XYZ file of C-alpha atoms in Angstrom:
678
model
C 92.946 89.608 134.898
C 94.830 91.519 132.447
C 96.990 88.490 131.484
C 93.852 86.255 131.141
C 92.165 88.785 128.920
C 95.285 88.883 126.744
C 95.216 85.208 126.460
C 91.523 85.161 125.516
C 91.864 87.832 122.974
C 94.694 85.678 121.297
C 92.139 83.026 120.710
C 89.502 85.310 119.229
C 89.234 85.747 115.510
C 88.395 89.576 115.943
C 90.833 92.225 116.720
C 89.591 94.340 119.710
C 90.357 98.010 119.738
C 89.517 101.296 121.830
C 89.634 104.867 120.720
C 89.915 108.131 122.682
C 87.640 111.011 122.010
C 89.682 112.216 119.175
C 89.611 108.876 117.511
C 93.214 107.938 118.276
C 94.082 104.238 119.174
C 94.443 103.693 123.074
C 94.288 99.915 122.806
C 94.730 97.342 119.996
C 94.435 93.600 120.511
C 97.168 91.094 119.720
C 95.231 89.903 116.722
C 96.389 93.063 114.872
C 99.827 91.713 113.875
C 98.015 88.340 112.526
C 95.636 90.519 110.565
C 97.851 93.187 108.971
C 101.565 91.901 109.547
C 102.354 95.068 111.484
C 102.991 95.497 115.273
C 99.973 97.057 117.062
C 102.202 99.352 119.176
C 103.276 101.160 116.070
C 99.706 102.382 115.627
C 99.029 103.470 119.268
C 98.235 107.188 119.389
C 97.278 107.259 115.715
C 93.782 107.761 114.207
C 92.219 104.289 113.380
C 90.994 105.660 110.015
C 94.592 106.128 108.850
C 94.876 102.387 108.805
C 91.686 102.098 106.545
C 92.140 101.840 102.717
C 91.598 105.298 101.080
C 88.650 104.002 99.238
C 86.711 103.408 102.567
C 88.326 105.977 104.709
C 85.461 108.428 104.468
C 82.733 105.883 105.221
C 84.849 104.716 108.150
C 85.181 108.111 109.575
C 81.385 108.895 109.366
C 80.775 105.470 111.196
C 82.974 106.266 114.025
C 82.106 109.825 114.393
C 78.418 108.727 114.593
C 79.067 106.185 117.217
C 81.449 108.613 119.268
C 78.777 111.419 119.017
C 76.125 109.006 120.250
C 74.082 109.602 117.215
C 73.649 105.982 116.884
C 74.524 103.381 119.643
C 76.399 100.952 117.555
C 77.285 100.445 113.823
C 78.727 97.602 111.628
C 80.261 97.904 108.005
C 82.534 95.863 105.712
C 85.515 98.098 104.799
C 89.051 97.494 103.679
C 92.317 97.998 105.570
C 95.383 99.276 103.917
C 97.964 96.313 104.200
C 100.970 97.494 102.376
C 100.179 98.056 98.753
C 97.110 95.676 98.968
C 93.883 95.787 100.860
C 92.158 93.372 103.309
C 88.351 93.120 103.961
C 87.256 93.297 107.572
C 83.744 93.899 109.405
C 84.295 97.057 111.467
C 82.005 97.004 114.482
C 81.996 99.962 116.963
C 80.063 101.093 119.937
C 80.285 104.204 122.257
C 81.517 103.791 125.872
C 78.644 104.538 128.282
C 79.831 107.407 130.519
C 82.800 108.264 128.612
C 81.837 110.805 125.950
C 83.541 110.335 122.579
C 85.354 107.019 123.463
C 84.718 104.124 121.303
C 85.319 100.480 121.543
C 85.063 97.939 118.772
C 86.359 95.014 116.715
C 87.725 94.156 113.364
C 86.737 90.634 111.958
C 88.795 89.269 109.065
C 86.348 88.408 105.984
C 88.852 88.754 103.340
C 88.740 85.109 102.051
C 84.944 85.376 101.828
C 84.932 88.517 100.015
C 87.714 87.592 97.509
C 85.855 84.212 96.962
C 82.643 85.921 96.133
C 84.397 88.457 93.871
C 86.113 85.463 92.025
C 82.762 83.738 91.450
C 81.194 86.918 90.305
C 84.034 87.546 88.009
C 83.871 84.149 86.312
C 80.039 84.449 85.844
C 80.354 87.893 84.244
C 83.111 86.557 81.833
C 81.093 83.542 81.033
C 78.155 85.813 80.002
C 80.335 87.994 78.043
C 82.204 85.172 76.152
C 78.550 84.209 75.047
C 77.838 87.818 74.159
C 81.009 88.192 72.047
C 80.300 84.975 70.212
C 76.515 86.102 69.572
C 77.931 89.452 68.215
C 80.526 88.094 65.927
C 78.183 85.728 63.981
C 76.486 88.364 61.610
C 79.656 90.346 60.631
C 81.681 89.721 57.464
C 84.438 92.357 57.751
C 87.206 92.734 60.257
C 86.408 96.226 61.382
C 82.686 95.209 62.186
C 84.188 92.296 64.178
C 86.474 94.605 66.128
C 83.637 97.011 67.043
C 81.342 94.119 68.119
C 83.755 92.935 70.749
C 85.604 95.909 72.274
C 82.570 97.200 74.137
C 81.410 94.030 76.060
C 85.176 93.309 76.799
C 85.737 96.794 78.107
C 82.792 96.557 80.538
C 83.484 93.183 81.800
C 87.263 93.996 82.294
C 86.505 97.305 84.143
C 89.058 98.752 81.608
C 88.981 102.630 80.776
C 89.658 102.035 77.023
C 89.695 98.892 74.861
C 90.974 98.986 71.287
C 92.300 96.805 68.313
C 95.471 97.336 66.526
C 95.885 95.715 63.184
C 99.203 94.760 61.852
C 100.505 95.736 58.296
C 103.705 96.355 56.449
C 104.917 99.918 55.274
C 106.520 100.435 51.754
C 110.040 99.746 53.231
C 108.858 96.478 54.639
C 108.697 97.598 58.297
C 105.986 95.976 60.469
C 103.524 98.788 61.464
C 100.435 98.737 63.787
C 97.341 100.902 63.229
C 94.288 101.397 65.420
C 90.988 100.052 63.892
C 88.559 100.018 66.623
C 88.065 101.674 70.045
C 85.654 101.798 73.163
C 86.030 104.227 75.909
C 84.098 104.473 79.225
C 82.497 108.105 79.955
C 84.980 110.763 80.635
C 87.886 108.857 78.752
C 88.999 110.822 75.530
C 89.151 108.429 72.456
C 92.438 108.027 70.527
C 91.117 106.433 67.345
C 91.605 109.678 65.330
C 95.038 110.564 66.845
C 97.684 110.315 63.879
C 100.194 108.806 66.446
C 98.048 105.709 66.582
C 98.420 104.867 62.919
C 101.620 103.465 61.377
C 103.248 102.842 64.811
C 106.493 100.964 64.278
C 105.647 97.731 66.108
C 109.202 96.504 66.839
C 110.397 99.906 67.975
C 107.391 100.576 70.169
C 107.793 97.474 72.312
C 110.823 96.072 74.224
C 112.132 92.976 72.506
C 110.789 90.583 75.081
C 107.291 92.111 74.731
C 107.136 91.821 71.050
C 108.660 88.334 71.152
C 105.900 87.332 73.619
C 103.179 88.664 71.586
C 104.664 86.888 68.488
C 104.514 83.596 70.496
C 100.733 84.310 71.470
C 101.331 85.224 74.939
C 99.882 88.219 76.702
C 101.909 91.412 77.883
C 101.034 93.774 80.644
C 102.944 96.736 82.293
C 102.915 100.274 83.600
C 103.587 102.923 81.179
C 107.264 103.181 82.354
C 107.669 99.544 81.480
C 107.551 100.277 77.700
C 109.965 101.898 75.379
C 110.840 105.712 75.209
C 108.712 105.767 72.157
C 105.318 104.391 73.579
C 105.774 105.375 77.367
C 105.442 109.340 77.015
C 102.277 108.694 74.744
C 100.661 106.433 77.278
C 101.440 108.821 80.084
C 99.950 111.810 78.059
C 96.880 109.790 77.617
C 96.445 109.336 81.489
C 97.103 105.463 81.142
C 98.306 103.931 84.494
C 98.504 100.227 83.378
C 98.148 98.308 80.047
C 97.278 94.738 79.053
C 98.083 93.653 75.464
C 96.661 90.250 74.048
C 97.803 88.954 70.642
C 95.317 88.074 67.925
C 96.774 85.434 65.550
C 95.515 84.371 62.190
C 96.795 81.288 60.533
C 99.701 81.241 63.112
C 100.809 84.788 62.285
C 100.555 87.936 64.493
C 97.594 89.748 62.855
C 96.756 92.223 65.517
C 96.560 93.175 69.181
C 93.565 93.912 71.541
C 94.606 96.398 74.183
C 93.142 97.394 77.693
C 94.054 100.667 79.351
C 93.450 101.273 82.876
C 93.305 105.110 83.514
C 92.105 104.792 87.231
C 94.833 102.761 88.996
C 98.082 101.115 88.377
C 97.113 97.692 89.041
C 97.640 94.347 87.039
C 95.006 92.288 85.707
C 94.668 88.987 87.532
C 95.455 85.609 86.081
C 91.877 84.628 85.891
C 90.901 87.853 84.067
C 93.954 87.411 81.642
C 92.953 83.891 80.718
C 89.340 84.718 80.150
C 90.199 87.815 78.185
C 92.690 85.763 76.178
C 89.907 83.322 75.375
C 88.000 86.216 74.007
C 91.040 87.149 71.756
C 91.317 83.435 70.659
C 87.537 83.673 69.589
C 88.373 86.797 67.483
C 91.383 85.125 65.985
C 89.167 82.129 64.889
C 86.588 84.427 63.565
C 89.226 86.295 61.436
C 90.560 82.981 60.064
C 87.108 81.960 59.130
C 86.484 85.205 57.076
C 89.884 85.100 55.377
C 89.619 81.356 54.176
C 87.727 80.291 51.170
C 86.204 77.258 52.979
C 83.909 79.460 55.092
C 81.510 76.674 56.187
C 84.399 74.349 57.389
C 86.197 77.172 59.079
C 82.829 78.246 60.662
C 82.117 74.801 62.109
C 85.689 74.550 63.568
C 85.570 78.009 65.117
C 82.220 77.117 66.765
C 83.468 73.683 67.983
C 86.773 75.384 69.440
C 84.838 78.119 70.953
C 82.344 75.788 72.577
C 85.288 73.787 73.808
C 86.385 76.812 75.755
C 83.010 77.508 77.113
C 82.686 73.844 78.139
C 86.055 74.175 79.962
C 84.850 77.250 81.632
C 81.729 75.541 82.784
C 83.578 72.513 84.139
C 85.846 74.764 86.308
C 82.935 77.036 87.480
C 82.594 76.799 91.183
C 78.682 77.110 91.161
C 76.560 74.364 89.894
C 75.957 74.585 86.111
C 73.819 72.542 83.587
C 73.582 72.806 79.799
C 70.233 71.864 78.252
C 68.462 72.102 74.895
C 65.194 73.865 74.227
C 63.039 70.931 75.065
C 64.784 70.687 78.499
C 67.007 67.641 78.159
C 70.337 67.849 79.855
C 73.441 67.821 77.566
C 75.982 68.387 80.145
C 76.420 69.199 83.982
C 79.620 70.253 85.754
C 81.073 68.595 88.900
C 79.769 71.313 91.215
C 76.079 70.468 90.065
C 76.812 66.655 90.540
C 78.021 67.226 94.084
C 75.316 69.858 94.943
C 72.609 67.239 94.079
C 74.373 64.257 95.644
C 75.046 62.186 92.510
C 77.963 59.995 91.952
C 78.656 60.806 88.524
C 77.555 63.227 85.812
C 76.401 60.355 83.595
C 73.404 59.719 85.994
C 72.028 63.262 85.024
C 73.002 63.697 81.424
C 69.901 62.792 79.184
C 67.361 63.471 81.876
C 64.819 66.339 81.783
C 65.487 69.453 83.613
C 62.098 69.420 85.382
C 62.996 66.007 86.871
C 65.413 67.993 89.142
C 62.382 70.160 90.426
C 59.795 69.073 93.150
C 56.666 67.831 91.273
C 54.508 70.531 92.960
C 56.890 73.308 91.580
C 57.244 71.978 88.106
C 54.558 74.167 86.519
C 56.315 77.203 87.804
C 59.685 75.963 86.695
C 58.285 75.309 83.196
C 56.968 78.837 82.985
C 60.527 80.083 83.950
C 62.119 77.859 81.169
C 59.718 79.322 78.744
C 60.614 82.946 79.575
C 64.361 81.881 79.348
C 63.933 80.492 75.871
C 62.038 83.478 74.710
C 64.218 86.228 76.099
C 67.329 87.745 74.633
C 68.979 88.351 77.997
C 69.574 86.221 80.931
C 66.459 85.005 82.775
C 66.501 84.684 86.594
C 64.394 82.815 89.048
C 64.762 82.922 92.932
C 64.131 80.258 95.646
C 63.621 77.248 93.235
C 63.461 73.972 95.168
C 65.691 71.332 93.554
C 65.474 67.728 94.556
C 68.775 65.907 95.481
C 69.448 62.147 94.655
C 68.516 61.114 98.197
C 65.068 62.803 98.065
C 66.184 65.913 100.151
C 65.435 69.392 98.925
C 67.733 72.277 98.425
C 66.723 75.668 97.396
C 68.567 77.771 94.796
C 68.535 80.909 92.692
C 68.787 80.211 88.788
C 70.189 82.277 86.010
C 69.800 80.827 82.432
C 71.378 82.307 79.332
C 71.721 81.193 75.714
C 74.835 79.532 74.116
C 75.703 77.664 70.987
C 76.603 74.106 71.882
C 77.789 71.471 69.315
C 76.675 73.920 66.558
C 73.119 74.175 67.709
C 71.409 76.632 70.297
C 71.450 75.575 73.965
C 70.902 77.175 77.301
C 73.273 77.288 80.370
C 71.571 77.453 83.798
C 73.760 78.384 86.905
C 72.391 77.602 90.306
C 73.412 79.582 93.386
C 72.609 78.066 96.810
C 69.917 80.103 98.517
C 70.955 79.114 102.126
C 73.396 81.934 102.765
C 71.176 84.374 101.250
C 68.354 83.238 103.339
C 70.504 83.382 106.522
C 71.268 87.102 105.665
C 67.626 87.857 105.043
C 66.806 86.473 108.478
C 69.396 88.579 110.051
C 68.142 91.726 108.334
C 64.643 90.872 109.402
C 65.666 90.381 113.161
C 67.798 93.668 112.946
C 64.698 95.522 111.550
C 62.483 93.921 114.413
C 64.967 94.803 117.094
C 65.114 98.439 115.783
C 61.174 98.568 115.892
C 61.304 97.266 119.368
C 63.764 99.895 120.514
C 61.798 102.624 118.842
C 58.563 101.409 120.663
C 60.123 100.579 123.975
C 58.988 103.575 125.850
C 55.407 103.335 124.371
C 55.179 99.720 125.337
C 56.395 100.241 128.949
C 53.623 102.940 129.258
C 51.044 100.585 127.803
C 52.120 97.945 130.445
C 52.446 100.480 133.301
C 48.973 101.732 133.121
C 47.052 98.386 133.591
C 49.851 97.175 136.068
C 49.102 100.247 138.251
C 45.431 99.665 138.746
C 46.049 96.041 139.141
C 48.347 96.705 141.939
C 46.110 99.325 143.316
C 43.072 96.966 143.340
C 45.071 94.014 144.854
C 46.181 96.463 147.500
C 42.710 97.508 148.283
C 41.601 93.802 148.555
C 44.754 92.935 150.728
C 43.573 95.676 153.190
C 39.826 94.744 152.978
C 40.299 91.203 153.577
C 43.257 91.233 155.907
C 43.685 89.398 159.279
C 41.760 92.125 161.268
C 39.047 92.747 158.540
C 35.638 93.397 159.648
C 32.772 91.099 158.461
C 31.858 91.945 154.827
C 28.392 93.135 154.168
C 26.616 92.297 150.782
C 27.577 95.847 149.638
C 31.247 95.140 150.406
C 31.094 91.677 148.650
C 29.747 93.528 145.423
C 32.551 96.068 145.576
C 35.220 93.407 146.181
C 33.778 91.537 143.130
C 34.054 94.715 141.041
C 37.542 95.316 142.162
C 38.580 91.814 141.163
C 37.017 92.262 137.664
C 38.972 95.389 137.154
C 42.195 93.657 138.195
C 41.496 90.740 135.865
C 40.832 93.145 133.015
C 44.102 94.828 133.621
C 45.908 91.551 133.792
C 44.306 90.420 130.528
C 45.404 93.700 128.839
C 48.944 92.917 129.988
C 48.711 89.464 128.762
C 47.701 90.569 125.257
C 50.537 92.888 125.104
C 52.858 90.192 126.155
C 51.414 87.921 123.419
C 51.968 90.578 120.726
C 55.733 90.815 121.824
C 56.076 87.204 121.711
C 54.556 86.956 118.106
C 56.580 89.842 116.926
C 59.888 88.413 118.197
C 59.323 84.906 117.304
C 62.537 83.718 115.239
C 61.200 80.470 113.840
C 58.693 81.740 111.340
C 58.832 79.482 108.319
C 55.333 77.942 108.740
C 52.459 79.398 106.752
C 49.026 79.069 108.017
C 45.554 80.849 107.899
C 45.848 84.320 109.664
C 43.131 86.606 110.734
C 44.488 89.777 109.281
C 42.141 92.009 111.441
C 43.519 90.407 114.507
C 47.059 91.172 113.387
C 46.092 94.879 112.526
C 44.543 95.341 116.031
C 47.805 94.048 117.562
C 49.808 96.504 115.445
C 47.608 99.516 116.350
C 47.933 98.689 119.987
C 51.710 98.367 119.791
C 52.168 101.431 117.691
C 49.764 103.663 119.749
C 52.479 105.595 121.413
C 53.954 106.626 117.895
C 50.569 107.502 116.337
C 48.862 109.276 119.138
C 50.790 112.447 119.194
C 50.562 112.745 115.414
C 47.301 111.575 114.008
C 43.719 110.031 114.696
C 43.877 106.476 113.718
C 40.829 105.160 111.836
C 39.892 101.580 111.003
C 37.735 100.777 108.079
C 37.538 97.031 108.141
C 35.640 95.165 105.459
C 34.337 91.581 105.532
C 37.423 89.595 104.187
C 38.599 85.974 104.689
C 41.530 84.700 106.515
C 44.821 85.146 104.400
C 47.661 82.681 103.787
C 50.695 83.691 105.609
C 52.638 83.825 108.881
C 51.310 85.945 111.864
C 54.768 87.172 112.995
C 55.804 88.084 109.433
C 52.505 90.049 108.642
C 52.835 91.927 112.078
C 56.329 93.036 111.135
C 55.084 94.282 107.724
C 52.050 96.221 109.072
C 53.997 97.493 112.124
C 56.615 99.044 109.697
C 53.843 100.648 107.418
C 52.002 102.150 110.499
C 55.253 103.437 112.000
C 56.346 104.921 108.681
C 52.765 106.692 108.268
C 53.158 108.066 111.877
C 56.789 109.346 111.134
C 55.494 111.087 107.967
C 53.472 113.627 110.092
C 54.943 116.167 112.505
C 54.001 115.847 116.253
C 51.435 118.060 117.801
C 48.867 117.873 114.806
C 46.826 114.817 115.753
C 43.644 116.839 115.405
C 44.023 117.610 111.767
C 45.935 114.498 110.606
C 44.834 110.925 109.957
C 46.008 107.526 109.536
C 43.486 105.283 108.038
C 43.746 101.422 107.951
C 41.246 99.774 105.387
C 40.672 96.112 104.606
C 38.371 94.904 101.666
C 38.209 91.952 99.228
C 40.371 92.322 96.171
C 39.985 90.554 92.789
C 41.368 86.944 92.200
C 40.504 85.820 95.815
C 42.808 88.272 97.418
C 42.552 90.513 100.423
C 43.648 94.226 100.135
C 45.118 96.126 103.168
C 45.602 99.970 102.773
C 47.621 102.067 105.220
C 46.948 105.655 104.125
C 48.269 108.803 105.886
C 47.930 112.596 105.434
C 51.634 113.294 105.913
C 53.993 115.295 103.590
C 54.189 112.497 100.890
C 57.187 111.095 99.117
C 59.030 113.070 96.355
C 59.082 111.356 92.965
C 62.911 111.096 93.089
C 62.670 108.927 96.271
C 59.543 107.017 95.289
C 61.120 104.547 92.921
C 63.959 103.654 95.546
C 61.860 103.249 98.679
C 61.953 99.386 98.467
C 65.802 99.335 98.056
C 67.755 98.116 101.025
C 69.262 100.645 103.324
C 67.593 103.500 101.453
C 66.045 106.016 104.018
C 65.111 109.660 104.327
C 64.685 109.516 108.136
C 67.331 111.362 110.400
C 69.926 108.987 112.328
C 68.315 106.881 114.790
C 64.934 106.848 113.458
C 65.413 104.468 110.634
C 67.778 101.657 109.136
C 66.551 101.711 105.609
C 65.587 98.115 105.870
C 61.826 98.424 106.701
C 60.144 98.693 103.380
C 62.850 96.436 101.729
C 61.883 93.710 104.228
C 58.163 94.412 103.842
C 58.522 93.862 100.020
C 60.537 90.607 100.631
C 58.103 89.113 103.053
C 54.932 89.977 100.975
C 56.584 88.776 97.731
C 57.527 85.408 99.346
C 53.906 85.086 100.482
C 52.680 85.253 96.984
C 51.378 88.770 97.410
C 52.159 92.247 96.140
C 53.018 95.587 97.864
C 52.617 99.028 96.097
C 52.737 102.711 96.814
C 50.949 105.832 95.753
C 52.206 109.276 97.122
C 51.575 112.907 96.406
C 53.916 115.608 98.034
C 51.845 117.595 100.451
C 48.730 115.407 100.271
C 49.844 111.997 101.775
C 50.912 108.478 100.972
C 48.921 105.007 100.558
C 50.637 101.693 100.690
C 48.658 98.872 99.442
C 49.192 95.191 100.436
C 47.505 92.412 98.380
C 47.426 89.003 100.005
C 46.207 85.620 99.055
C 43.172 84.340 100.782
C 43.749 81.158 102.788
C 40.465 79.527 101.601
C 38.295 79.718 98.499
C 36.224 82.855 98.566
C 33.113 82.477 100.785
C 34.624 80.097 103.395
C 35.987 81.030 106.867
C 34.995 84.740 106.709
C 35.195 87.142 109.709
C 32.746 89.943 109.762
C 33.956 93.352 109.193
C 34.344 95.726 112.238
């Protein structure tokens, strides 16, 4: 069996491990060598957290200790392993061993390729937006120092540098080439160097190694650690806390005019090739802007600069991995990249260029898309839209999130729209909703068992009575006996009906396929929620229903069940046990303006502090103790209600209580299909 398990583990993509009560490795699967390049036997007897990258080590330790101490049954988190001088992303999953206090078993799943691909896409998007921002900032400035100040801040933020600066070249009285600092941006906590005398009149050829100065003269970037520079520059960099440096040349009319420098004071890491190429493009844009302002033919130079900058933006768009389209203000497509052509199933970009953007959207969604485009054209920052259905060439529909920002294209204003496929995000949301449901089911399991056990007990008792009364040796039944037997059967049927309703509620709540929207009786949903959450509410508060006369709402019964169950459980947990006579949870329904239905869940609990109130809808934010909440409930409520076209809001006072209000769209025009209030 051990050999078979070893062969099986060799086929798994995960690395299986086991830890003793002190967190030391007692077993490590064969996939460890494939994952890290190190033999698993070397790590036996060592703490697993020692193999975790220092950045994630504290989080991994908390996770493993929580599982080992049985504070939570199991946990999962994305962390980095230390692999030599590098790091590798994995999903750490861990679970305590029943009956073995402190022991933990788990697995490590390699997700390094996915995380790095996501980071590369995010990096390209950030740099694209920064290139546009740098270009926009340059336009109104006429003097070099204004130009420098306009570009160092956005370049610093996008490159995650600690300090960005511009050195300008000039000659001293003796003809020696000198470099002086003209502009600077520093992140918070990093001291500036602009006023340092050592940063002015620095002998350029002596401060750099010959190969470094030659590379800058040729227009090539230079990067190194402080010890990789000359004895003149290295001590200055080390005194400033610099751990790595990137220098990009700025050429004007073919001559080295200056240098843009990037300091990293946090870690001694090189800038990647993608970052260097994109930052070099920004340096080239600055070079063209300086040429424009030093040449008499300002208009001609401006047009050339714009065309060359646009050509760089165009190349970036072409290579962008996400679908991208360029369009003018009236919505006509000027350019599309290969990723968009493939995403929408066309053969060639020529089939799309010249068409209107709205032709790519379903007809019933075009009014909403038109409104989004209007916001994008009016706004100064990037506009975003989520879950926009786009129509492929074959008529099928794909759903994407859109980001639109302004650019200059062929000398005229235009807009770039980036589309991101919604499929993966939707799958993640579904997994989060299912995790929240399972957490709620675990929390309510004891109460549900009690709700089932009561009717089951008297159903069995009544059936036992009938069995003994109508058994093989039963005496003839009198009319009174018949009446009593009928009453016993009615009681048994009532108990069975109660159990059937509870099972129906569980089936509705756990239903996975829930994309369909239909008219929903919100009172029926609330009644089911109240019955399901009774075991949590009863020890803490009286539950009061104040139902108004409201129409059915547009939605999904399972999703709305999840929303209101979360709100009612949260209301119950806001109240200490043992105070049911003095506390109240009130559920109110009433018509709202604009053919909407308003549902309020009000409690008399301790309330939410103001510093927490603005974060309660953030994913994974929770103030509950371990084991009582995942931090997903309210975030999922907001996601579900917003997707149904509704709105959720909260009002709270510390020491007074909290009210959540959910506004939902009516399924029918007001006045039709109305359920009387209770």
